[in-house]
GROMACS .gro file of C-alpha atoms in nm:
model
  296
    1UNK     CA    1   9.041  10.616  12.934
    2UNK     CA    2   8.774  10.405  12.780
    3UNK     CA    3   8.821  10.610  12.431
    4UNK     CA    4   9.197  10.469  12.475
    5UNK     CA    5   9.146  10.110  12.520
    6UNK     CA    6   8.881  10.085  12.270
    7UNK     CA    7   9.124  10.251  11.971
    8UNK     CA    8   9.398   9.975  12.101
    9UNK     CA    9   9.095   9.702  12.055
   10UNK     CA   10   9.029   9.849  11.698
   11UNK     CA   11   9.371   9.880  11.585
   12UNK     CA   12   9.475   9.531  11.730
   13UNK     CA   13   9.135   9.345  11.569
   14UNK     CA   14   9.225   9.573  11.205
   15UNK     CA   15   9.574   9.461  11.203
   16UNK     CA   16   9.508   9.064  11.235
   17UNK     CA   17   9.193   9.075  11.003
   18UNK     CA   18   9.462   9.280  10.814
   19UNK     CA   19   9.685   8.970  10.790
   20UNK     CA   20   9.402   8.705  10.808
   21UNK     CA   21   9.273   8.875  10.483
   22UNK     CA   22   9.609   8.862  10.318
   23UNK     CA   23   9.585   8.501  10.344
   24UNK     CA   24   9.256   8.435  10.238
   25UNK     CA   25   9.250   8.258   9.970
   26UNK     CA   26   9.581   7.989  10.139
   27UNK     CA   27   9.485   7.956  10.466
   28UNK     CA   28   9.187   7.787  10.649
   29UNK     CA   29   9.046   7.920  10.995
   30UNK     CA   30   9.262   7.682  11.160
   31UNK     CA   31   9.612   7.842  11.043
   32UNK     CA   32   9.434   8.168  11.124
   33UNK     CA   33   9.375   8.111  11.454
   34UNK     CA   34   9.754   7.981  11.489
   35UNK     CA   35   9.844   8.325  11.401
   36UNK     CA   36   9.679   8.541  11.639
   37UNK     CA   37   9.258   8.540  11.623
   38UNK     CA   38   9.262   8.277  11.825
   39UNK     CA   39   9.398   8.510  12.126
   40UNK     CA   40   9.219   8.907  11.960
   41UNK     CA   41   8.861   8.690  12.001
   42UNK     CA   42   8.948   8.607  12.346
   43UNK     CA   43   9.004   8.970  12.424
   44UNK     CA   44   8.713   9.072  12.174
   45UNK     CA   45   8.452   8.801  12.372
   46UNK     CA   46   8.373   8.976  12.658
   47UNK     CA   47   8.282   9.329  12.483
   48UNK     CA   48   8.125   9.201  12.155
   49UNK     CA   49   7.761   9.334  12.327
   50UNK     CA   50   7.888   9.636  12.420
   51UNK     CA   51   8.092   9.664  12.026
   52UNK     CA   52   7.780   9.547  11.859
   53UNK     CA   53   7.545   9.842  12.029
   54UNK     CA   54   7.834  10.122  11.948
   55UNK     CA   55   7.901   9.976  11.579
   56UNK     CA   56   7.462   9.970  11.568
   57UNK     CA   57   7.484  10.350  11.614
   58UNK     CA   58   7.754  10.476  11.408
   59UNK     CA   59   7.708  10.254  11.094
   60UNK     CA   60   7.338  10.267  11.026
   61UNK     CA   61   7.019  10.201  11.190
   62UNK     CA   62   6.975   9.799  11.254
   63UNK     CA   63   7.320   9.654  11.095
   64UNK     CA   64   7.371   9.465  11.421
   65UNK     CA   65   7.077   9.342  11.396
   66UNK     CA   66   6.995   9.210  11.061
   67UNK     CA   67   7.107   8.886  10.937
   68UNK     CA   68   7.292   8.886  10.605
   69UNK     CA   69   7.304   8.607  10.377
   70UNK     CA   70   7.759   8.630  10.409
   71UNK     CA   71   7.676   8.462  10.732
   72UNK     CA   72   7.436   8.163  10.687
   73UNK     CA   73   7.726   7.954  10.624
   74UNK     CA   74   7.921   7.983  10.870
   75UNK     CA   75   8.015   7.685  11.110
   76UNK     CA   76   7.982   7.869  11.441
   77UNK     CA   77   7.897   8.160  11.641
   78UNK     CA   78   8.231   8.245  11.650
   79UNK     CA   79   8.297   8.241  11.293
   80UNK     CA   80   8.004   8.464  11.239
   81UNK     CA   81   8.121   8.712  11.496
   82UNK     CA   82   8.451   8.795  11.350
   83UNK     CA   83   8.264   8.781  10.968
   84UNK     CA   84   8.080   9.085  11.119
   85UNK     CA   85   8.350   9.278  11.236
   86UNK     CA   86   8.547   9.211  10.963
   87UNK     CA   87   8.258   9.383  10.714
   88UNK     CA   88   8.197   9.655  10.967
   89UNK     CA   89   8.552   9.771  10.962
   90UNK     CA   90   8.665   9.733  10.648
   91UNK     CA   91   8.723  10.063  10.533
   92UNK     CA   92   8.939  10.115  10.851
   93UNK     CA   93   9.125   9.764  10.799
   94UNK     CA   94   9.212   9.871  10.435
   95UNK     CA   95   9.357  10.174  10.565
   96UNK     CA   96   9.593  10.037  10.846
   97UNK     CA   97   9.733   9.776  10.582
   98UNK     CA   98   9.844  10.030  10.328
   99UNK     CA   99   9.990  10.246  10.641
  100UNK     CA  100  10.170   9.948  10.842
  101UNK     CA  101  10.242   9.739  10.542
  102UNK     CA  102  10.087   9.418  10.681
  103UNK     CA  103  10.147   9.103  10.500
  104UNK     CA  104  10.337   9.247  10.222
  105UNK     CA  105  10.618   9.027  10.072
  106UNK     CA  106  10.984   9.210  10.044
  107UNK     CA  107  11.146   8.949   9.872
  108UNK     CA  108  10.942   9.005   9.517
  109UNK     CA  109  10.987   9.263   9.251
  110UNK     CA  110  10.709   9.510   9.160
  111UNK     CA  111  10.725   9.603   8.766
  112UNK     CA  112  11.087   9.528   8.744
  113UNK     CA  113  11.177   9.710   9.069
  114UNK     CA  114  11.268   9.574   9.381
  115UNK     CA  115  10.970   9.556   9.663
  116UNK     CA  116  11.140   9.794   9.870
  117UNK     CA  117  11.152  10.036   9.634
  118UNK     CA  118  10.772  10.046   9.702
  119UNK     CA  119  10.550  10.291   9.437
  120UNK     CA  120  10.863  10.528   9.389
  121UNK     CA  121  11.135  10.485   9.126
  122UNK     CA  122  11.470  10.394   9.204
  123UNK     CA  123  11.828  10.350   9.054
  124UNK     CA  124  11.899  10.071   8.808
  125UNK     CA  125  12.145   9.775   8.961
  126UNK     CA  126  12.225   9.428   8.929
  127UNK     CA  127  12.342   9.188   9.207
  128UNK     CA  128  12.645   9.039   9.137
  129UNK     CA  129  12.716   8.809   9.425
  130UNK     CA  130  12.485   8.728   9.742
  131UNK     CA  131  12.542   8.607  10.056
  132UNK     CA  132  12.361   8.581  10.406
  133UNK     CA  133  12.487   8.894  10.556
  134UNK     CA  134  12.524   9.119  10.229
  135UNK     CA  135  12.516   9.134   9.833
  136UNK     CA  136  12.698   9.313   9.602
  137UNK     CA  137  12.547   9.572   9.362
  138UNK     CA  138  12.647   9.750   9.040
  139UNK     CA  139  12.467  10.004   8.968
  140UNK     CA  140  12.423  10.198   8.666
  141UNK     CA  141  12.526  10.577   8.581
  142UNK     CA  142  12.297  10.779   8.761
  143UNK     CA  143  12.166  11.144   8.792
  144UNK     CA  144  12.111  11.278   9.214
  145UNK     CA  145  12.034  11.631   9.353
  146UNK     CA  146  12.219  11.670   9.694
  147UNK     CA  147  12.362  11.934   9.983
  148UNK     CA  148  12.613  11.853  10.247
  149UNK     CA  149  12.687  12.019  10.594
  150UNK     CA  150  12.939  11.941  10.877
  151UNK     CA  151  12.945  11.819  11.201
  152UNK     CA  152  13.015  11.593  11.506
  153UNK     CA  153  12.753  11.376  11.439
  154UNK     CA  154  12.454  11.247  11.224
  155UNK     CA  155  12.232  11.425  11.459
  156UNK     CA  156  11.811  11.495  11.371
  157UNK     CA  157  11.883  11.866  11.358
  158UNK     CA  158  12.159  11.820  11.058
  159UNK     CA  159  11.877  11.547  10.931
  160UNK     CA  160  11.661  11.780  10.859
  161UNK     CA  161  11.870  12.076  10.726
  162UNK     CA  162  11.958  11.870  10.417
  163UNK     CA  163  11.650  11.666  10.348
  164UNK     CA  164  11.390  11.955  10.350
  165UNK     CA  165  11.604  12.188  10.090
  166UNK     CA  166  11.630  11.862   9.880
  167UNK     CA  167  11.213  11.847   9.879
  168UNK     CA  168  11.181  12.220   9.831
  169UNK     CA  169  11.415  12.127   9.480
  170UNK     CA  170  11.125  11.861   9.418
  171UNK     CA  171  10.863  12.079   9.481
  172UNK     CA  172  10.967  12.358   9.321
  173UNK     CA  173  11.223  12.503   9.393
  174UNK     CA  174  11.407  12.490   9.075
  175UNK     CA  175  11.499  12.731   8.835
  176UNK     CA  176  11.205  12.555   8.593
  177UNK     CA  177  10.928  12.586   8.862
  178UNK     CA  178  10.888  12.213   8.819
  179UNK     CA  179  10.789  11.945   9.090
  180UNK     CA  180  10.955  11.606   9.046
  181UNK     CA  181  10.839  11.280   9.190
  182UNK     CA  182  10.975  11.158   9.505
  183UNK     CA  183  11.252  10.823   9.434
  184UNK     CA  184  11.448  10.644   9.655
  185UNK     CA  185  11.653  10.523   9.829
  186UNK     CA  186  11.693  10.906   9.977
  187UNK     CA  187  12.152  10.834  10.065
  188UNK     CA  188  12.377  11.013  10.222
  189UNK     CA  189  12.772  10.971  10.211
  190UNK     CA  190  12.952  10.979  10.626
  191UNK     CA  191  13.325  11.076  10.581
  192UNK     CA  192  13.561  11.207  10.849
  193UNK     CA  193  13.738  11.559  10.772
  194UNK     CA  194  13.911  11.568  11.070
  195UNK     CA  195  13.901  11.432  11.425
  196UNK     CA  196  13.551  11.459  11.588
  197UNK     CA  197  13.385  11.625  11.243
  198UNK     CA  198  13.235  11.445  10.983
  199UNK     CA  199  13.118  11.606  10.639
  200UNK     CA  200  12.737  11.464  10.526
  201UNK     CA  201  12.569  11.478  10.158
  202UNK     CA  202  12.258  11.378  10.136
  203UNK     CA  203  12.093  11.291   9.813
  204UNK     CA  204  11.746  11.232   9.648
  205UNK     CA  205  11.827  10.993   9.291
  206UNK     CA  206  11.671  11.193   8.993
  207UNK     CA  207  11.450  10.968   8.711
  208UNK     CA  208  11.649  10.896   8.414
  209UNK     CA  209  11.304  11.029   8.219
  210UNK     CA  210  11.465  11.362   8.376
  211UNK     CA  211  11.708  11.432   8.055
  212UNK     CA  212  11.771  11.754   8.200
  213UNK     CA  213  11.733  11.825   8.565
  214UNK     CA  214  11.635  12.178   8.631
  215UNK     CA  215  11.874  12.360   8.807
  216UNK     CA  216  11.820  12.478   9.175
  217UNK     CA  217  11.726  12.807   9.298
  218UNK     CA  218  11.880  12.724   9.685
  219UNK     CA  219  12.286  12.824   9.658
  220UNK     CA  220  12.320  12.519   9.886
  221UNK     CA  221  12.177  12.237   9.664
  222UNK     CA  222  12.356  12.111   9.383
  223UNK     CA  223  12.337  11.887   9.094
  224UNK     CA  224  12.535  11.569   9.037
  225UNK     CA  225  12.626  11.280   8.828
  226UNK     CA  226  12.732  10.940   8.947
  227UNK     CA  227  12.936  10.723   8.677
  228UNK     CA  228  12.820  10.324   8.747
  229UNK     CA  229  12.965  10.199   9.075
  230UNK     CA  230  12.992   9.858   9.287
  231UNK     CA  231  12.860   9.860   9.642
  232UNK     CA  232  12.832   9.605   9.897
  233UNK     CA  233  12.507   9.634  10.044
  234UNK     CA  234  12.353   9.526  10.404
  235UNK     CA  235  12.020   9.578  10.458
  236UNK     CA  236  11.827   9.558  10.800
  237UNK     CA  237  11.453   9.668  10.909
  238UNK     CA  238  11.340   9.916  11.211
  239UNK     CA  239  11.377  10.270  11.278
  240UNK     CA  240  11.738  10.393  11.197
  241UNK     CA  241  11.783  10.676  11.444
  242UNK     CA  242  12.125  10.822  11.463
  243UNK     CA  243  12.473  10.770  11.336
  244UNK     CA  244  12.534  10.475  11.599
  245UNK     CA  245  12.298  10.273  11.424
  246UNK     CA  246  12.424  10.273  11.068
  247UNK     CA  247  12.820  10.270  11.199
  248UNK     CA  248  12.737   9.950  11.418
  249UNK     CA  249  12.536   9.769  11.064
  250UNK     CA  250  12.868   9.874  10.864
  251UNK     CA  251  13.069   9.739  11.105
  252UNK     CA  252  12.897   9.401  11.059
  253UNK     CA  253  12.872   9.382  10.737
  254UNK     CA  254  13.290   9.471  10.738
  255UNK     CA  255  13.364   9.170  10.950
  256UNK     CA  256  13.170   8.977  10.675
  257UNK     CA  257  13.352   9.103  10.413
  258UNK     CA  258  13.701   9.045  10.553
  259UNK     CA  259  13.589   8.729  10.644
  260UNK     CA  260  13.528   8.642  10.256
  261UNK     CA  261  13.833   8.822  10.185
  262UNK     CA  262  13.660   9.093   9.988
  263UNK     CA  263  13.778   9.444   9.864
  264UNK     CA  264  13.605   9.781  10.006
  265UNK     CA  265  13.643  10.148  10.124
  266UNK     CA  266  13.633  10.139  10.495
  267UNK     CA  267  13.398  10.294  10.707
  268UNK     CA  268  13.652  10.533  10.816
  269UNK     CA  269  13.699  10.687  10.505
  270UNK     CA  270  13.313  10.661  10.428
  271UNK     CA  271  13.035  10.504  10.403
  272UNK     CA  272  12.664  10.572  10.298
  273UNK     CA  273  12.313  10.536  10.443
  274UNK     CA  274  12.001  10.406  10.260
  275UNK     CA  275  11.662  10.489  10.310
  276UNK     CA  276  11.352  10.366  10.173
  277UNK     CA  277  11.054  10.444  10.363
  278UNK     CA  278  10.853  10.761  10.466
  279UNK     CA  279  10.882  10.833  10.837
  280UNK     CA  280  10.506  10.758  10.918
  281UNK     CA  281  10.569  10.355  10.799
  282UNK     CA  282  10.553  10.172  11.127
  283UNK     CA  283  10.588   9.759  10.970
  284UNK     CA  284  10.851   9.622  10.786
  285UNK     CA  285  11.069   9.918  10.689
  286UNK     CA  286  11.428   9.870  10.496
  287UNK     CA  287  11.750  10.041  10.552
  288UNK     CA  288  12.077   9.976  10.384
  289UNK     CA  289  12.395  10.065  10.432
  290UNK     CA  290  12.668  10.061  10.143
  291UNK     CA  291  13.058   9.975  10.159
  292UNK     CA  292  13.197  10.091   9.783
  293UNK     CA  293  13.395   9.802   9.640
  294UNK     CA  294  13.694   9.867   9.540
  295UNK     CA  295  13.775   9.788   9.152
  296UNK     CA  296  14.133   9.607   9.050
   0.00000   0.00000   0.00000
């Protein structure tokens, strides 16, 4: 049990160092302690001997012991105390940022791409009008690989029968032999066929630097080519687990739009799901779901 509570310390102490850090160079101690070290060194206090002893062992011979010049400045005991812990786990605090994503800002672009398009390519598009609740996109002729299967719902089991053929194209499994970067958003189209059934094609987008995408070697992946097209996007954060989810975010975002009067396919005829992030990101993950626009 003790092995438990002292991985929760860790983690908790990493993740607002993690965010403290972030902020170094904006914020002074004071704002820091408004956001949360303020309350981890009141939970921290009463096992900082105990901490000091275990950290003493496991990172080399007298560290907790010896005084390092980072320290002589600082303007209390307390100060000094999270300075240490800081340094002693900063290999682990580097870590849990990249994984949770602490701190990072969504709203910027990274080389010419959208934030939460992360390290991995994505689809070209411009926004062509923006409100609170959604935006709408054109975006550019495109190149995807995909597969499709039917049933009565958007269920884990038919989740994972498309997407892992669609990596096996990426990793391989292509006439060529050839392994392809990973891109997002990773889509896939909802539309009824008939009462109770629905028909889902999930796709991975394929780099324009692709001029000729390999063809596959599974019967049930297929190549395809999208012409530019207008969307109307809503995007929301979390865990997107099951069709529920993404029908109740499309039927928000259609209140919106009929509200401003504006031109779509409806949900019952289709719509399509958005995904950005790998399943193991726990902090500030982005979803979208898309409404095509209909064009006059």
């Amino acid at each position: 049990m003790w092995k438990i509570a002292f991985c929760l310390l860790v983690l908790v102490v990493c993740m607002e160092l993690s965010t403290a850090d972030h902020h170094h160079d904006k914020i002074s101690w004071s704002r820091a302690k408004r956001k949360g070290i303020k309350n981890i060194r009141k939970i921290i206090k009463p096992k900082i001997k105990s901490l000091r002893k275990t950290f003493s062992g496991k990172f080399g011979g007298d560290y907790a012991d010896k005084k390092a010049e980072d320290y002589t400045k600082a303007s209390n005991p307390e100060m000094m105390m999270m300075m240490r812990m800081k340094k002693m786990l900063s290999p682990f605090r580097k870590f849990m940022t990249k994984v949770l994503d602490l701190g990072h800002d969504h709203h910027e672009s990274v080389d010419g791409r959208p934030a939460f398009c992360g390290e991995n390519e994505c689809p070209d598009f411009k926004v062509i009008k923006k409100s609170t609740h959604y935006e709408l996109r054109h975006y550019q002729p495109s190149k995807w690989v995909s597969t499709s299967a039917v049933g009565q719902s958007w269920t884990s089991e038919i989740q994972k029968s498309l997407f892992w053929p669609l990596f096996g194209y990426i990793q391989g499994a292509n006439k060529k032999g050839e392994k392809i970067d990973m891109t997002v958003p990773v889509i896939t189209s909802i539309r009824p066929t008939k009462p109770n059934e629905w028909n889902f094609t999930m796709s991975f987008f394929l780099s324009p630097s692709i001029a000729t995408p390999p063809a596959p070697t599974n019967d049930k992946v297929f190549l395809t080519s999208k012409s530019d097209f207008k969307v109307y996007v809503h995007s929301f954060k979390g865990f997107a687990w099951g069709q529920k989810v993404w029908e109740k975010h499309a039927e928000m975002m259609k209140k919106h739009l009929d509200k401003d009067k504006q031109k779509y396919v409806s949900s019952d005829k289709l719509f399509i799901t958005a995904g950005y992030d790998d399943p193991m990101k726990l902090f500030n993950r982005h979803n979208e779901v898309w409404l095509k626009a209909e064009t006059d």
